[in-house]
């Protein structure tokens, strides 16, 4: 049973930074594709970022501002979010993915709320 637990969300002002963490249990992350998705109120869930080995992918709206990384020793995935904008406000979900191109999640965390005020 794979369990993904996100943390690190919060309420910040525009321009601030946050780092989200996703701790995994039940399966090693080594060699696996991992990603972040987000869902804003009234909108569908959208892909944010993914990592598989040395390959990373990002949705266009976060390129240059967000960085995804994975620490296999800690079995944890991170999302460093800089220069946050109000439109980044959403619940952010960590996912273990079957593919990154296209991005497709198979196991999901419960999510962590990120709210960016203007």
PDB file of C-alpha atoms in Angstrom:
ATOM      1  CA  UNK A   1       0.000   0.000   0.000  1.00  0.00           C
ATOM      2  CA  UNK A   2       1.499   3.297  -1.116  1.00  0.00           C
ATOM      3  CA  UNK A   3       0.910   6.286   1.121  1.00  0.00           C
ATOM      4  CA  UNK A   4       1.864   9.819   0.120  1.00  0.00           C
ATOM      5  CA  UNK A   5       1.742  12.613   2.692  1.00  0.00           C
ATOM      6  CA  UNK A   6       2.167  16.232   1.685  1.00  0.00           C
ATOM      7  CA  UNK A   7       3.210  19.100   3.922  1.00  0.00           C
ATOM      8  CA  UNK A   8       4.491  22.635   3.654  1.00  0.00           C
ATOM      9  CA  UNK A   9       1.478  24.509   2.377  1.00  0.00           C
ATOM     10  CA  UNK A  10       0.296  27.759   3.862  1.00  0.00           C
ATOM     11  CA  UNK A  11      -0.828  31.330   3.362  1.00  0.00           C
ATOM     12  CA  UNK A  12       1.742  33.683   1.867  1.00  0.00           C
ATOM     13  CA  UNK A  13       1.861  36.981   0.031  1.00  0.00           C
ATOM     14  CA  UNK A  14       2.595  37.298  -3.645  1.00  0.00           C
ATOM     15  CA  UNK A  15       6.317  37.057  -4.342  1.00  0.00           C
ATOM     16  CA  UNK A  16       7.004  34.759  -1.403  1.00  0.00           C
ATOM     17  CA  UNK A  17       8.349  31.206  -1.484  1.00  0.00           C
ATOM     18  CA  UNK A  18       7.172  27.878  -0.125  1.00  0.00           C
ATOM     19  CA  UNK A  19       8.611  24.390  -0.243  1.00  0.00           C
ATOM     20  CA  UNK A  20       6.210  21.487  -0.374  1.00  0.00           C
ATOM     21  CA  UNK A  21       7.265  18.031   0.742  1.00  0.00           C
ATOM     22  CA  UNK A  22       5.776  14.653  -0.074  1.00  0.00           C
ATOM     23  CA  UNK A  23       6.857  11.749   2.105  1.00  0.00           C
ATOM     24  CA  UNK A  24       6.220   8.294   0.704  1.00  0.00           C
ATOM     25  CA  UNK A  25       5.770   4.997   2.487  1.00  0.00           C
ATOM     26  CA  UNK A  26       5.028   1.513   1.279  1.00  0.00           C
ATOM     27  CA  UNK A  27       7.185   1.754  -1.807  1.00  0.00           C
ATOM     28  CA  UNK A  28      10.568   3.174  -2.661  1.00  0.00           C
ATOM     29  CA  UNK A  29      10.630   6.241  -4.887  1.00  0.00           C
ATOM     30  CA  UNK A  30      13.914   5.240  -6.435  1.00  0.00           C
ATOM     31  CA  UNK A  31      13.472   4.820 -10.183  1.00  0.00           C
ATOM     32  CA  UNK A  32       9.874   6.000 -10.081  1.00  0.00           C
ATOM     33  CA  UNK A  33       8.256   9.003 -11.677  1.00  0.00           C
ATOM     34  CA  UNK A  34       6.820  11.444  -9.172  1.00  0.00           C
ATOM     35  CA  UNK A  35       4.894  14.617  -9.683  1.00  0.00           C
ATOM     36  CA  UNK A  36       2.799  17.442  -8.343  1.00  0.00           C
ATOM     37  CA  UNK A  37      -0.657  18.431  -9.465  1.00  0.00           C
ATOM     38  CA  UNK A  38      -2.933  21.183  -8.213  1.00  0.00           C
ATOM     39  CA  UNK A  39      -6.620  21.914  -8.100  1.00  0.00           C
ATOM     40  CA  UNK A  40      -8.036  25.388  -7.642  1.00  0.00           C
ATOM     41  CA  UNK A  41     -11.638  25.965  -6.509  1.00  0.00           C
ATOM     42  CA  UNK A  42     -14.062  25.333  -9.336  1.00  0.00           C
ATOM     43  CA  UNK A  43     -11.337  24.083 -11.659  1.00  0.00           C
ATOM     44  CA  UNK A  44     -10.095  20.718 -12.785  1.00  0.00           C
ATOM     45  CA  UNK A  45      -6.905  19.253 -11.400  1.00  0.00           C
ATOM     46  CA  UNK A  46      -3.900  20.267 -13.484  1.00  0.00           C
ATOM     47  CA  UNK A  47      -0.373  19.007 -13.870  1.00  0.00           C
ATOM     48  CA  UNK A  48       2.346  21.155 -12.275  1.00  0.00           C
ATOM     49  CA  UNK A  49       5.663  19.292 -12.336  1.00  0.00           C
ATOM     50  CA  UNK A  50       7.200  15.841 -12.626  1.00  0.00           C
ATOM     51  CA  UNK A  51      10.568  14.185 -12.157  1.00  0.00           C
ATOM     52  CA  UNK A  52      11.982  10.895 -13.404  1.00  0.00           C
ATOM     53  CA  UNK A  53      15.698  10.429 -12.947  1.00  0.00           C
ATOM     54  CA  UNK A  54      17.349  13.453 -14.529  1.00  0.00           C
ATOM     55  CA  UNK A  55      14.217  14.419 -16.474  1.00  0.00           C
ATOM     56  CA  UNK A  56      11.935  17.150 -15.186  1.00  0.00           C
ATOM     57  CA  UNK A  57       8.796  18.584 -16.741  1.00  0.00           C
ATOM     58  CA  UNK A  58       6.786  21.641 -15.796  1.00  0.00           C
ATOM     59  CA  UNK A  59       3.606  23.248 -16.904  1.00  0.00           C
ATOM     60  CA  UNK A  60       4.339  26.511 -18.698  1.00  0.00           C
ATOM     61  CA  UNK A  61       2.860  28.763 -16.020  1.00  0.00           C
ATOM     62  CA  UNK A  62       5.402  27.655 -13.374  1.00  0.00           C
ATOM     63  CA  UNK A  63       8.558  27.321 -15.484  1.00  0.00           C
ATOM     64  CA  UNK A  64      11.373  29.374 -13.999  1.00  0.00           C
ATOM     65  CA  UNK A  65       9.559  29.699 -10.663  1.00  0.00           C
ATOM     66  CA  UNK A  66       9.023  26.128  -9.424  1.00  0.00           C
ATOM     67  CA  UNK A  67      11.605  23.373  -9.015  1.00  0.00           C
ATOM     68  CA  UNK A  68      10.814  19.720  -8.400  1.00  0.00           C
ATOM     69  CA  UNK A  69      13.356  17.411  -6.795  1.00  0.00           C
ATOM     70  CA  UNK A  70      13.489  13.973  -5.261  1.00  0.00           C
ATOM     71  CA  UNK A  71      15.567  12.616  -2.396  1.00  0.00           C
ATOM     72  CA  UNK A  72      15.575   8.846  -2.731  1.00  0.00           C
ATOM     73  CA  UNK A  73      17.373   8.359   0.592  1.00  0.00           C
ATOM     74  CA  UNK A  74      14.546  10.190   2.361  1.00  0.00           C
ATOM     75  CA  UNK A  75      11.869   8.758   0.051  1.00  0.00           C
ATOM     76  CA  UNK A  76      10.605  12.298  -0.350  1.00  0.00           C
ATOM     77  CA  UNK A  77       9.692  14.577  -3.237  1.00  0.00           C
ATOM     78  CA  UNK A  78       9.875  18.352  -2.997  1.00  0.00           C
ATOM     79  CA  UNK A  79       8.394  21.275  -4.849  1.00  0.00           C
ATOM     80  CA  UNK A  80      10.230  24.543  -4.325  1.00  0.00           C
ATOM     81  CA  UNK A  81       7.901  27.375  -5.283  1.00  0.00           C
ATOM     82  CA  UNK A  82       9.383  30.851  -5.695  1.00  0.00           C
ATOM     83  CA  UNK A  83       7.822  34.138  -6.728  1.00  0.00           C
ATOM     84  CA  UNK A  84       4.365  32.842  -5.928  1.00  0.00           C
ATOM     85  CA  UNK A  85       1.385  34.458  -7.604  1.00  0.00           C
ATOM     86  CA  UNK A  86      -2.277  34.585  -6.554  1.00  0.00           C
ATOM     87  CA  UNK A  87      -3.109  32.283  -9.460  1.00  0.00           C
ATOM     88  CA  UNK A  88      -0.959  29.595  -7.813  1.00  0.00           C
ATOM     89  CA  UNK A  89      -3.591  29.295  -5.084  1.00  0.00           C
ATOM     90  CA  UNK A  90      -4.800  25.684  -5.022  1.00  0.00           C
ATOM     91  CA  UNK A  91      -4.646  22.382  -3.209  1.00  0.00           C
ATOM     92  CA  UNK A  92      -1.398  20.726  -4.235  1.00  0.00           C
ATOM     93  CA  UNK A  93      -1.322  16.946  -4.545  1.00  0.00           C
ATOM     94  CA  UNK A  94       1.691  14.703  -4.763  1.00  0.00           C
ATOM     95  CA  UNK A  95       1.424  11.728  -7.102  1.00  0.00           C
ATOM     96  CA  UNK A  96       3.308   8.595  -7.970  1.00  0.00           C
ATOM     97  CA  UNK A  97       3.069   8.517 -11.745  1.00  0.00           C
ATOM     98  CA  UNK A  98       2.890   5.835 -14.383  1.00  0.00           C
ATOM     99  CA  UNK A  99       4.131   8.222 -17.090  1.00  0.00           C
ATOM    100  CA  UNK A 100       5.350  11.817 -17.186  1.00  0.00           C
ATOM    101  CA  UNK A 101       4.736  12.311 -20.888  1.00  0.00           C
ATOM    102  CA  UNK A 102       1.794  12.546 -20.760  1.00  0.00           C
ATOM    103  CA  UNK A 103       1.599  13.152 -17.003  1.00  0.00           C
ATOM    104  CA  UNK A 104      -0.546  10.482 -15.367  1.00  0.00           C
ATOM    105  CA  UNK A 105      -0.803   9.828 -11.651  1.00  0.00           C
ATOM    106  CA  UNK A 106      -1.601   6.443 -10.139  1.00  0.00           C
ATOM    107  CA  UNK A 107      -1.289   7.050  -6.393  1.00  0.00           C
ATOM    108  CA  UNK A 108      -2.268  10.331  -4.768  1.00  0.00           C
ATOM    109  CA  UNK A 109      -1.753  12.172  -1.537  1.00  0.00           C
ATOM    110  CA  UNK A 110      -4.505  14.035   0.286  1.00  0.00           C
ATOM    111  CA  UNK A 111      -3.101  17.415  -0.647  1.00  0.00           C
ATOM    112  CA  UNK A 112      -1.854  20.564   1.036  1.00  0.00           C
ATOM    113  CA  UNK A 113      -3.435  24.000   0.651  1.00  0.00           C
ATOM    114  CA  UNK A 114      -1.426  26.851  -0.820  1.00  0.00           C
ATOM    115  CA  UNK A 115      -2.990  30.293  -0.682  1.00  0.00           C
ATOM    116  CA  UNK A 116      -1.263  33.315  -2.194  1.00  0.00           C
ATOM    117  CA  UNK A 117      -2.652  36.742  -1.389  1.00  0.00           C
ATOM    118  CA  UNK A 118      -2.111  39.766  -3.587  1.00  0.00           C
TER     119      UNK A 118
END
